[in-house]
Amino acid sequence: MKLYNLKDKNEIVNFSQAVKLGLGKKQGLFFPMQLPSFSKNTLTKLLKMNFIERSSKILNYFIGDEIKFSILDEKIKKAFNFTKPKIVSVTNNIACLELFHGPTLAFKDFGARFMSQILLHLNKENKKITILTATSGDTGAAVAHAFYRMKNVKVIILYPKGKISELQEKLFCTLGNNIITIAINGSFDECQSLVKKAFNDEELKKVTGLNSANSINISRLLAQICYYFEAFALLSEEKRKQLVISIPCGNFGNLTAGLLAKSIGLPIKSFIASTNINDTVPRFLLNGKWEPKKTISTISNAMDISQPNNWPRAEELFKRKKWNLKRLGFGSVSEKLTKKTIIELSNIGYISEPHAAIAYRLLKDQIKKDEFGLFLGTAHPAKFKNTVENIINKKINLPKELEKIKNIPLLSYNMKPDFKKLRMFLLEK
Ligand SMILES: *Cc1c(COP(=O)(O)O)cnc(C)c1O
């Protein structure tokens, strides 16, 4: 598999290099040079396979002979070793694609677990690796669990103190072993900027074997293509015909994966890019101007991003396929309307959380007669227990993953957003 750098088309790398590097020169994103294209016949065969078998086949089409099929298949089995995505009906023409039945109860388990398997496979000389990442909530837990207890790997996760939910924090700050967590006295953007500085520090990078694990890594994106095929396979012929998918967007990786699935032959009719009030992309789609504003904190905290990392990949795909960007659905939902929608959903018997509720709202308002709509359930509502309970005025149960950890003390270090301090910490640890 060959990929090019979106900021420097002369930089061409293979899959292994792209996974290890994360980003290319000038912080450019890698994008596949060739996209597979499935015939109707192949698609029919793929849709009849089970989730694991089909996922291995799809990723093999992308990655090619750089990783042997048997090895890839084994990695996928290990990565996706949890409850499959589910479709739960919500109204007569809308259902939720629940992607939150993994070990950390968010869709990020798919990408993070596949990436950890691939990195482990590529680290043939068993070099020491330090994974450094910043999280606005769910990435931290997914990455921590994906690399937990792996030999020669140390994981360091920065997060904004007090800006993620209590249970989100418990999920990754109680593990210990090779997982080190640091609560930064600042915003998510400050955490991300510390990580960027670390990656620009050549000496630090060498000494610690620094590797990134954020959502721009191509392995995470490819893994996410697989559940769009699974969703399609789970639907009846009738519902497949006019399928609209609404996606709660933050860094726009999930949407890009869905567009990639469509681009290689999965006949999804259209997508809706749904955001909260951090609406850089919806405003761009409306007036063609890219004008990020200061990030505002909301209850859908994983979407509090005003400079979405993966958007250039989505745009590139539109260009490559000669699709019209005007046909992409979009919209943003205020905090007040998000809360109202969670209540509306609860009244029809579906308990949801802020991220999925935003996607549902825009789908419900934009879906046409004869269409069938899926909105993505990106996190388990119990991860936002306090918020959701306060809004719907009802108690919600904790799944066993959260019940187990809710009373374990946090092991996090505290730090000011000061790169010198972080640098020293990384060198000592
Ligand atoms: C990360 C996350 C998102 C945003 O996904 P992107 O791929 O970054 O657009 C949405 N909802 C939840 C719950 C998340 O954790």
Coordinates of C-alpha atoms and ligand atoms in Angstrom, one line a residue:
M1 CA 0.0 0.0 0.0
K2 CA 1.3 3.4 -1.0
L3 CA 0.3 6.7 0.6
Y4 CA 1.1 10.3 -0.2
N5 CA 1.4 13.3 2.1
L6 CA -1.4 15.8 1.5
K7 CA 1.0 18.7 2.1
D8 CA 3.8 17.4 0.0
K9 CA 2.7 15.0 -2.7
N10 CA 6.3 14.0 -3.3
E11 CA 6.5 12.3 0.1
I12 CA 5.3 8.7 -0.6
V13 CA 5.4 6.0 2.1
N14 CA 4.2 2.5 2.5
F15 CA 1.6 1.4 5.1
S16 CA 4.2 0.4 7.8
Q17 CA 5.9 3.8 7.5
A18 CA 2.7 5.7 7.6
V19 CA 1.6 3.9 10.8
K20 CA 5.0 4.5 12.5
L21 CA 5.3 8.1 11.4
G22 CA 1.7 9.1 12.1
L23 CA 2.2 12.4 10.2
G24 CA 4.4 13.4 7.3
K25 CA 6.5 16.4 6.6
K26 CA 5.0 19.8 7.5
Q27 CA 2.5 17.9 9.7
G28 CA 0.8 16.6 6.5
L29 CA -1.7 13.7 6.6
F30 CA -1.1 10.5 4.7
F31 CA -3.7 9.4 2.1
P32 CA -3.9 6.2 0.1
M33 CA -2.7 6.5 -3.5
Q34 CA -5.0 3.8 -4.7
L35 CA -8.4 3.0 -3.4
P36 CA -9.8 -0.5 -3.9
S37 CA -13.1 -0.7 -5.8
F38 CA -15.5 -3.5 -5.2
S39 CA -17.7 -4.9 -7.9
K40 CA -21.4 -5.7 -7.0
N41 CA -20.4 -9.3 -7.0
T42 CA -17.6 -8.9 -4.5
L43 CA -19.8 -6.7 -2.4
T44 CA -22.5 -9.3 -2.2
K45 CA -19.9 -11.9 -1.1
L46 CA -18.4 -9.5 1.5
L47 CA -21.8 -8.8 3.0
K48 CA -22.4 -12.5 3.5
M49 CA -19.2 -12.9 5.6
N50 CA -19.0 -12.5 9.3
F51 CA -17.6 -9.3 10.8
I52 CA -14.1 -10.6 11.4
E53 CA -13.6 -12.4 8.1
R54 CA -15.1 -9.4 6.2
S55 CA -12.9 -6.9 8.0
S56 CA -9.7 -8.9 7.3
K57 CA -10.7 -9.0 3.6
I58 CA -11.4 -5.3 3.3
L59 CA -8.2 -4.2 5.1
N60 CA -6.3 -6.7 3.0
Y61 CA -7.6 -4.9 -0.2
F62 CA -6.1 -1.7 1.2
I63 CA -2.9 -2.9 2.7
G64 CA -2.0 -5.4 0.1
D65 CA 0.9 -7.9 0.5
E66 CA 2.8 -5.7 3.0
I67 CA 1.2 -7.8 5.7
K68 CA 0.4 -11.4 5.0
F69 CA -3.4 -12.1 5.0
S70 CA -3.1 -14.8 7.7
I71 CA -1.2 -12.3 10.0
L72 CA -3.7 -9.5 9.3
D73 CA -6.6 -11.9 10.0
E74 CA -5.0 -12.8 13.4
K75 CA -4.5 -9.1 14.3
I76 CA -8.1 -8.3 13.4
K77 CA -9.3 -11.2 15.6
K78 CA -7.3 -9.9 18.5
A79 CA -8.3 -6.3 17.9
F80 CA -12.0 -6.8 17.4
N81 CA -12.4 -9.4 20.2
F82 CA -15.5 -7.8 21.8
T83 CA -19.2 -7.4 21.2
K84 CA -19.9 -6.5 17.5
P85 CA -21.7 -3.3 16.5
K86 CA -25.5 -3.5 17.0
I87 CA -28.4 -1.8 15.3
V88 CA -31.1 -0.7 17.7
S89 CA -34.4 0.6 16.3
V90 CA -35.5 4.0 17.6
T91 CA -38.4 5.2 15.4
N92 CA -40.0 3.5 12.3
N93 CA -37.3 4.8 9.9
I94 CA -34.4 5.6 12.3
A95 CA -32.0 3.3 14.2
C96 CA -28.8 3.7 16.2
L97 CA -25.7 1.9 15.1
E98 CA -24.2 1.2 18.6
L99 CA -20.5 1.1 18.4
F100 CA -19.9 1.3 22.2
H101 CA -19.8 -2.3 23.3
G102 CA -16.0 -2.6 23.4
P103 CA -13.8 -2.6 26.6
T104 CA -13.9 1.2 27.0
L105 CA -17.5 1.7 25.8
A106 CA -16.7 4.0 22.8
F107 CA -16.2 3.5 19.1
K108 CA -12.5 4.4 19.5
D109 CA -11.9 0.9 20.7
F110 CA -12.0 -0.3 17.0
G111 CA -9.2 2.0 15.8
A112 CA -7.0 2.0 18.9
R113 CA -7.0 -1.8 19.2
F114 CA -6.2 -2.3 15.5
M115 CA -3.4 0.2 15.7
S116 CA -1.9 -1.4 18.8
Q117 CA -1.9 -4.8 17.1
I118 CA -0.2 -3.3 14.0
L119 CA 2.4 -1.3 15.9
L120 CA 3.3 -4.4 17.9
H121 CA 3.6 -6.4 14.7
L122 CA 5.8 -3.8 13.0
N123 CA 8.1 -3.5 16.1
K124 CA 10.0 -6.6 15.0
E125 CA 13.2 -5.7 16.9
N126 CA 11.3 -5.2 20.1
K127 CA 12.5 -1.7 20.5
K128 CA 11.1 0.3 23.4
I129 CA 8.2 2.5 22.4
T130 CA 6.6 5.4 24.2
I131 CA 3.1 6.3 23.1
L132 CA 2.3 9.9 23.9
T133 CA -1.2 11.1 23.3
A134 CA -3.7 13.8 24.4
T135 CA -7.3 13.0 25.0
S136 CA -10.5 15.0 25.2
G137 CA -12.2 12.0 26.8
D138 CA -12.5 8.7 25.0
T139 CA -9.2 8.3 23.1
G140 CA -7.3 8.0 26.3
A141 CA -9.2 5.0 27.6
A142 CA -9.2 3.2 24.2
V143 CA -5.5 3.7 23.7
A144 CA -4.6 2.7 27.3
H145 CA -6.6 -0.5 27.2
A146 CA -5.3 -1.4 23.7
F147 CA -1.7 -1.2 24.9
Y148 CA -2.2 -2.3 28.5
R149 CA 0.5 -4.7 29.7
M150 CA 2.2 -4.8 26.3
K151 CA 5.9 -5.5 26.6
N152 CA 8.3 -2.7 25.6
V153 CA 5.5 -0.2 25.3
K154 CA 4.9 2.7 27.7
V155 CA 1.8 4.8 27.3
I156 CA 1.6 8.4 28.5
I157 CA -1.7 10.2 28.3
L158 CA -2.4 13.9 28.9
Y159 CA -5.9 15.1 29.6
P160 CA -7.4 18.4 30.7
K161 CA -8.0 18.2 34.4
G162 CA -11.7 18.5 35.3
K163 CA -12.9 18.6 31.7
I164 CA -13.7 15.0 31.1
S165 CA -16.4 13.0 32.9
E166 CA -15.5 11.2 36.2
L167 CA -16.1 7.8 34.7
Q168 CA -14.2 8.6 31.5
E169 CA -11.3 9.4 33.8
K170 CA -11.7 6.3 35.9
L171 CA -11.5 4.1 32.8
F172 CA -7.9 4.9 32.0
C173 CA -6.4 6.6 35.1
T174 CA -6.7 3.5 37.4
L175 CA -4.8 1.0 35.3
G176 CA -1.2 1.5 36.4
N177 CA 1.4 -0.9 35.0
N178 CA 2.6 0.6 31.7
I179 CA -0.1 3.3 31.6
I180 CA 0.9 6.7 32.9
T181 CA -1.7 9.4 33.0
I182 CA -1.2 13.2 33.6
A183 CA -3.9 15.6 34.5
I184 CA -3.0 18.9 32.9
N185 CA -4.2 22.1 34.5
G186 CA -5.5 23.5 31.2
S187 CA -7.6 22.9 28.1
F188 CA -7.5 20.0 25.6
D189 CA -5.9 22.3 23.1
E190 CA -3.0 22.9 25.6
C191 CA -2.6 19.2 26.0
Q192 CA -2.5 18.7 22.2
S193 CA 0.0 21.5 21.9
L194 CA 2.3 19.8 24.5
V195 CA 2.2 16.6 22.5
K196 CA 3.0 18.5 19.3
K197 CA 6.0 20.1 21.0
A198 CA 7.3 16.7 22.2
F199 CA 7.1 15.4 18.6
N200 CA 9.1 18.4 17.3
D201 CA 11.9 17.7 19.8
E202 CA 14.2 15.3 17.9
E203 CA 16.4 14.5 20.9
L204 CA 13.4 13.6 23.1
K205 CA 11.9 11.6 20.3
K206 CA 15.0 9.5 19.9
V207 CA 15.7 8.8 23.5
T208 CA 12.2 7.8 24.4
G209 CA 11.2 6.1 21.1
L210 CA 8.2 8.4 20.8
N211 CA 5.2 7.4 18.8
S212 CA 1.8 9.0 18.4
A213 CA -1.5 7.3 18.7
N214 CA -4.0 10.0 17.8
S215 CA -6.8 9.9 15.4
I216 CA -4.7 10.9 12.4
N217 CA -2.9 7.6 12.3
I218 CA -4.0 5.8 9.1
S219 CA -4.4 2.4 10.8
R220 CA -7.2 3.8 13.0
L221 CA -9.0 5.2 10.1
L222 CA -8.8 2.0 8.1
A223 CA -10.1 -0.1 11.0
Q224 CA -13.2 2.2 11.2
I225 CA -14.2 1.4 7.6
C226 CA -15.1 -2.1 8.7
Y227 CA -18.1 -1.2 10.9
Y228 CA -19.9 0.7 8.1
F229 CA -19.9 -2.6 6.1
E230 CA -21.1 -4.4 9.2
A231 CA -24.0 -1.9 9.5
F232 CA -24.9 -2.5 5.9
A233 CA -24.8 -6.2 6.3
L234 CA -27.2 -6.1 9.3
L235 CA -29.8 -4.1 7.4
S236 CA -32.6 -5.6 5.2
E237 CA -32.4 -5.1 1.4
E238 CA -35.2 -2.5 1.7
K239 CA -33.4 -0.4 4.2
R240 CA -30.1 -0.5 2.3
K241 CA -31.6 1.2 -0.7
Q242 CA -31.9 4.7 0.7
L243 CA -29.5 4.7 3.6
V244 CA -28.5 8.0 5.2
I245 CA -25.9 8.0 8.0
S246 CA -25.5 10.8 10.5
I247 CA -22.2 11.0 12.4
P248 CA -21.3 13.0 15.5
C249 CA -18.1 14.7 14.4
G250 CA -15.1 16.0 16.4
N251 CA -11.9 15.4 14.5
F252 CA -13.8 14.0 11.5
G253 CA -12.1 10.6 11.5
N254 CA -15.4 8.7 11.7
L255 CA -16.9 10.6 8.8
T256 CA -13.8 10.1 6.7
A257 CA -14.0 6.4 7.3
G258 CA -17.6 6.3 6.3
L259 CA -16.8 8.3 3.1
L260 CA -14.0 5.8 2.4
A261 CA -16.4 2.9 2.7
K262 CA -18.7 4.6 0.2
S263 CA -15.8 5.4 -2.1
I264 CA -14.8 1.7 -2.5
G265 CA -18.3 0.6 -3.3
L266 CA -20.6 0.5 -0.3
P267 CA -23.7 2.1 -1.6
I268 CA -24.5 4.5 1.2
K269 CA -26.8 7.2 -0.2
S270 CA -25.6 10.1 1.9
F271 CA -24.0 11.3 5.1
I272 CA -24.7 14.1 7.6
A273 CA -21.8 15.7 9.3
S274 CA -23.2 16.6 12.7
T275 CA -21.4 18.9 15.2
N276 CA -22.1 20.7 18.4
I277 CA -21.6 24.5 18.6
N278 CA -17.9 24.0 17.6
D279 CA -19.1 24.3 14.0
T280 CA -16.1 25.1 11.9
V281 CA -17.0 22.6 9.2
P282 CA -20.8 23.3 9.0
R283 CA -20.0 27.0 8.6
F284 CA -17.4 26.1 6.0
L285 CA -19.9 24.1 4.1
L286 CA -22.4 26.9 4.2
N287 CA -20.2 29.8 3.1
G288 CA -16.9 28.3 1.9
K289 CA -14.8 30.1 4.6
W290 CA -12.5 28.2 6.9
E291 CA -12.8 30.3 10.1
P292 CA -12.1 28.3 13.3
K293 CA -13.2 30.0 16.5
K294 CA -12.1 29.5 20.0
T295 CA -13.2 26.1 21.3
I296 CA -16.2 26.1 23.6
S297 CA -16.7 23.4 26.3
T298 CA -20.0 21.5 25.9
I299 CA -21.6 18.3 27.3
S300 CA -20.5 16.5 24.1
N301 CA -16.9 17.0 25.1
A302 CA -15.4 14.6 22.6
M303 CA -16.6 17.0 19.9
D304 CA -15.2 20.2 21.4
I305 CA -12.7 20.7 18.6
S306 CA -12.6 23.7 16.3
Q307 CA -9.6 22.6 14.2
P308 CA -10.6 19.2 13.1
N309 CA -7.5 17.1 12.2
N310 CA -9.0 14.7 9.6
W311 CA -11.0 17.2 7.6
P312 CA -8.4 17.6 4.8
R313 CA -8.7 13.8 4.2
A314 CA -12.4 14.1 3.7
E315 CA -11.9 17.0 1.3
E316 CA -9.3 15.1 -0.6
L317 CA -11.6 12.2 -1.1
F318 CA -14.3 14.5 -2.5
K319 CA -11.8 15.8 -5.0
R320 CA -10.5 12.3 -5.9
K321 CA -14.0 10.9 -6.5
K322 CA -15.2 14.1 -8.1
W323 CA -18.1 14.2 -5.6
N324 CA -19.9 17.4 -5.0
L325 CA -19.2 18.7 -1.5
K326 CA -22.6 20.4 -1.6
R327 CA -24.2 17.0 -1.4
L328 CA -22.8 16.4 2.1
G329 CA -25.4 16.9 4.7
F330 CA -24.4 18.9 7.8
G331 CA -25.6 20.9 10.8
S332 CA -24.8 22.0 14.3
V333 CA -26.8 21.6 17.5
S334 CA -26.8 23.9 20.4
E335 CA -26.4 22.8 24.0
K336 CA -30.1 23.5 24.8
L337 CA -31.3 21.5 21.8
T338 CA -28.9 18.6 22.7
K339 CA -30.5 18.3 26.1
K340 CA -34.0 18.6 24.7
T341 CA -33.2 15.8 22.2
I342 CA -31.9 13.5 25.0
I343 CA -35.2 14.0 26.7
E344 CA -37.1 13.4 23.5
L345 CA -35.2 10.1 22.9
S346 CA -35.8 9.0 26.5
N347 CA -39.5 9.6 26.1
I348 CA -39.6 7.2 23.1
G349 CA -37.7 4.7 25.1
Y350 CA -34.1 5.2 24.0
I351 CA -31.5 6.3 26.5
S352 CA -28.8 8.2 24.7
E353 CA -25.8 10.5 25.5
P354 CA -25.0 14.0 24.1
H355 CA -22.8 12.9 21.1
A356 CA -25.3 10.5 19.6
A357 CA -28.2 12.8 20.4
I358 CA -26.7 15.5 18.2
A359 CA -26.4 13.1 15.3
Y360 CA -30.0 11.9 15.9
R361 CA -31.4 15.5 16.0
L362 CA -30.0 16.4 12.6
L363 CA -31.0 13.1 11.1
K364 CA -34.5 13.4 12.4
D365 CA -34.8 17.0 11.0
Q366 CA -33.2 16.2 7.6
I367 CA -34.4 12.7 6.7
K368 CA -36.7 12.5 3.7
K369 CA -39.7 10.2 3.1
D370 CA -38.5 6.8 1.8
E371 CA -35.1 7.1 3.4
F372 CA -33.8 5.0 6.2
G373 CA -31.5 6.7 8.7
L374 CA -28.7 5.5 11.0
F375 CA -27.1 7.7 13.6
L376 CA -23.9 6.5 15.2
G377 CA -23.8 5.7 18.9
T378 CA -20.2 6.6 19.6
A379 CA -20.2 6.2 23.4
H380 CA -22.2 4.3 26.0
P381 CA -24.7 6.7 27.8
A382 CA -23.3 5.4 31.2
K383 CA -20.0 7.1 30.4
F384 CA -21.9 10.4 30.9
K385 CA -24.0 9.1 33.8
N386 CA -24.3 12.3 35.8
T387 CA -25.0 14.5 32.8
V388 CA -27.6 12.1 31.4
E389 CA -29.3 11.5 34.7
N390 CA -29.6 15.2 35.4
I391 CA -31.2 15.8 32.0
I392 CA -33.7 12.9 32.0
N393 CA -34.3 12.8 35.7
K394 CA -34.0 9.1 35.8
K395 CA -31.2 6.7 37.1
I396 CA -29.3 4.8 34.6
N397 CA -27.4 1.5 35.2
L398 CA -23.7 1.1 34.9
P399 CA -22.4 -1.7 32.7
K400 CA -20.0 -4.1 34.3
E401 CA -16.9 -2.3 32.8
L402 CA -17.8 0.8 34.8
E403 CA -19.1 -0.9 37.9
K404 CA -15.7 -2.6 38.3
I405 CA -13.7 0.6 38.3
K406 CA -16.0 3.3 39.8
N407 CA -14.4 3.2 43.3
I408 CA -10.8 2.6 42.4
P409 CA -8.5 5.6 43.2
L410 CA -7.0 7.6 40.4
L411 CA -3.2 7.2 39.8
S412 CA -2.8 10.4 37.7
Y413 CA 0.1 12.9 38.1
N414 CA -0.8 16.6 38.0
M415 CA 1.1 19.1 35.8
K416 CA 0.9 22.6 34.6
P417 CA 0.8 23.0 30.8
D418 CA 4.6 23.6 30.8
F419 CA 6.7 21.8 28.1
K420 CA 9.9 21.9 30.1
K421 CA 8.2 20.0 33.0
L422 CA 6.7 17.4 30.6
R423 CA 10.1 17.0 28.8
M424 CA 11.9 16.3 32.1
F425 CA 9.1 13.9 33.1
L426 CA 9.4 11.9 29.9
L427 CA 13.1 11.6 30.2
E428 CA 12.9 10.4 33.8
K429 CA 10.1 7.9 33.3
Ligands
LIG1 C1 -14.1 10.9 19.4 C2 -15.5 11.0 19.6 C3 -16.3 11.6 18.6 C4 -15.7 12.3 17.4 O1 -15.2 11.4 16.5 P1 -14.2 11.9 15.3 O2 -13.8 10.7 14.6 O3 -13.1 12.6 16.0 O4 -15.0 12.9 14.5 C5 -17.7 11.6 18.7 N1 -18.3 11.0 19.8 C6 -17.6 10.4 20.8 C7 -18.3 9.8 21.9 C8 -16.2 10.3 20.7 O5 -15.4 9.8 21.7

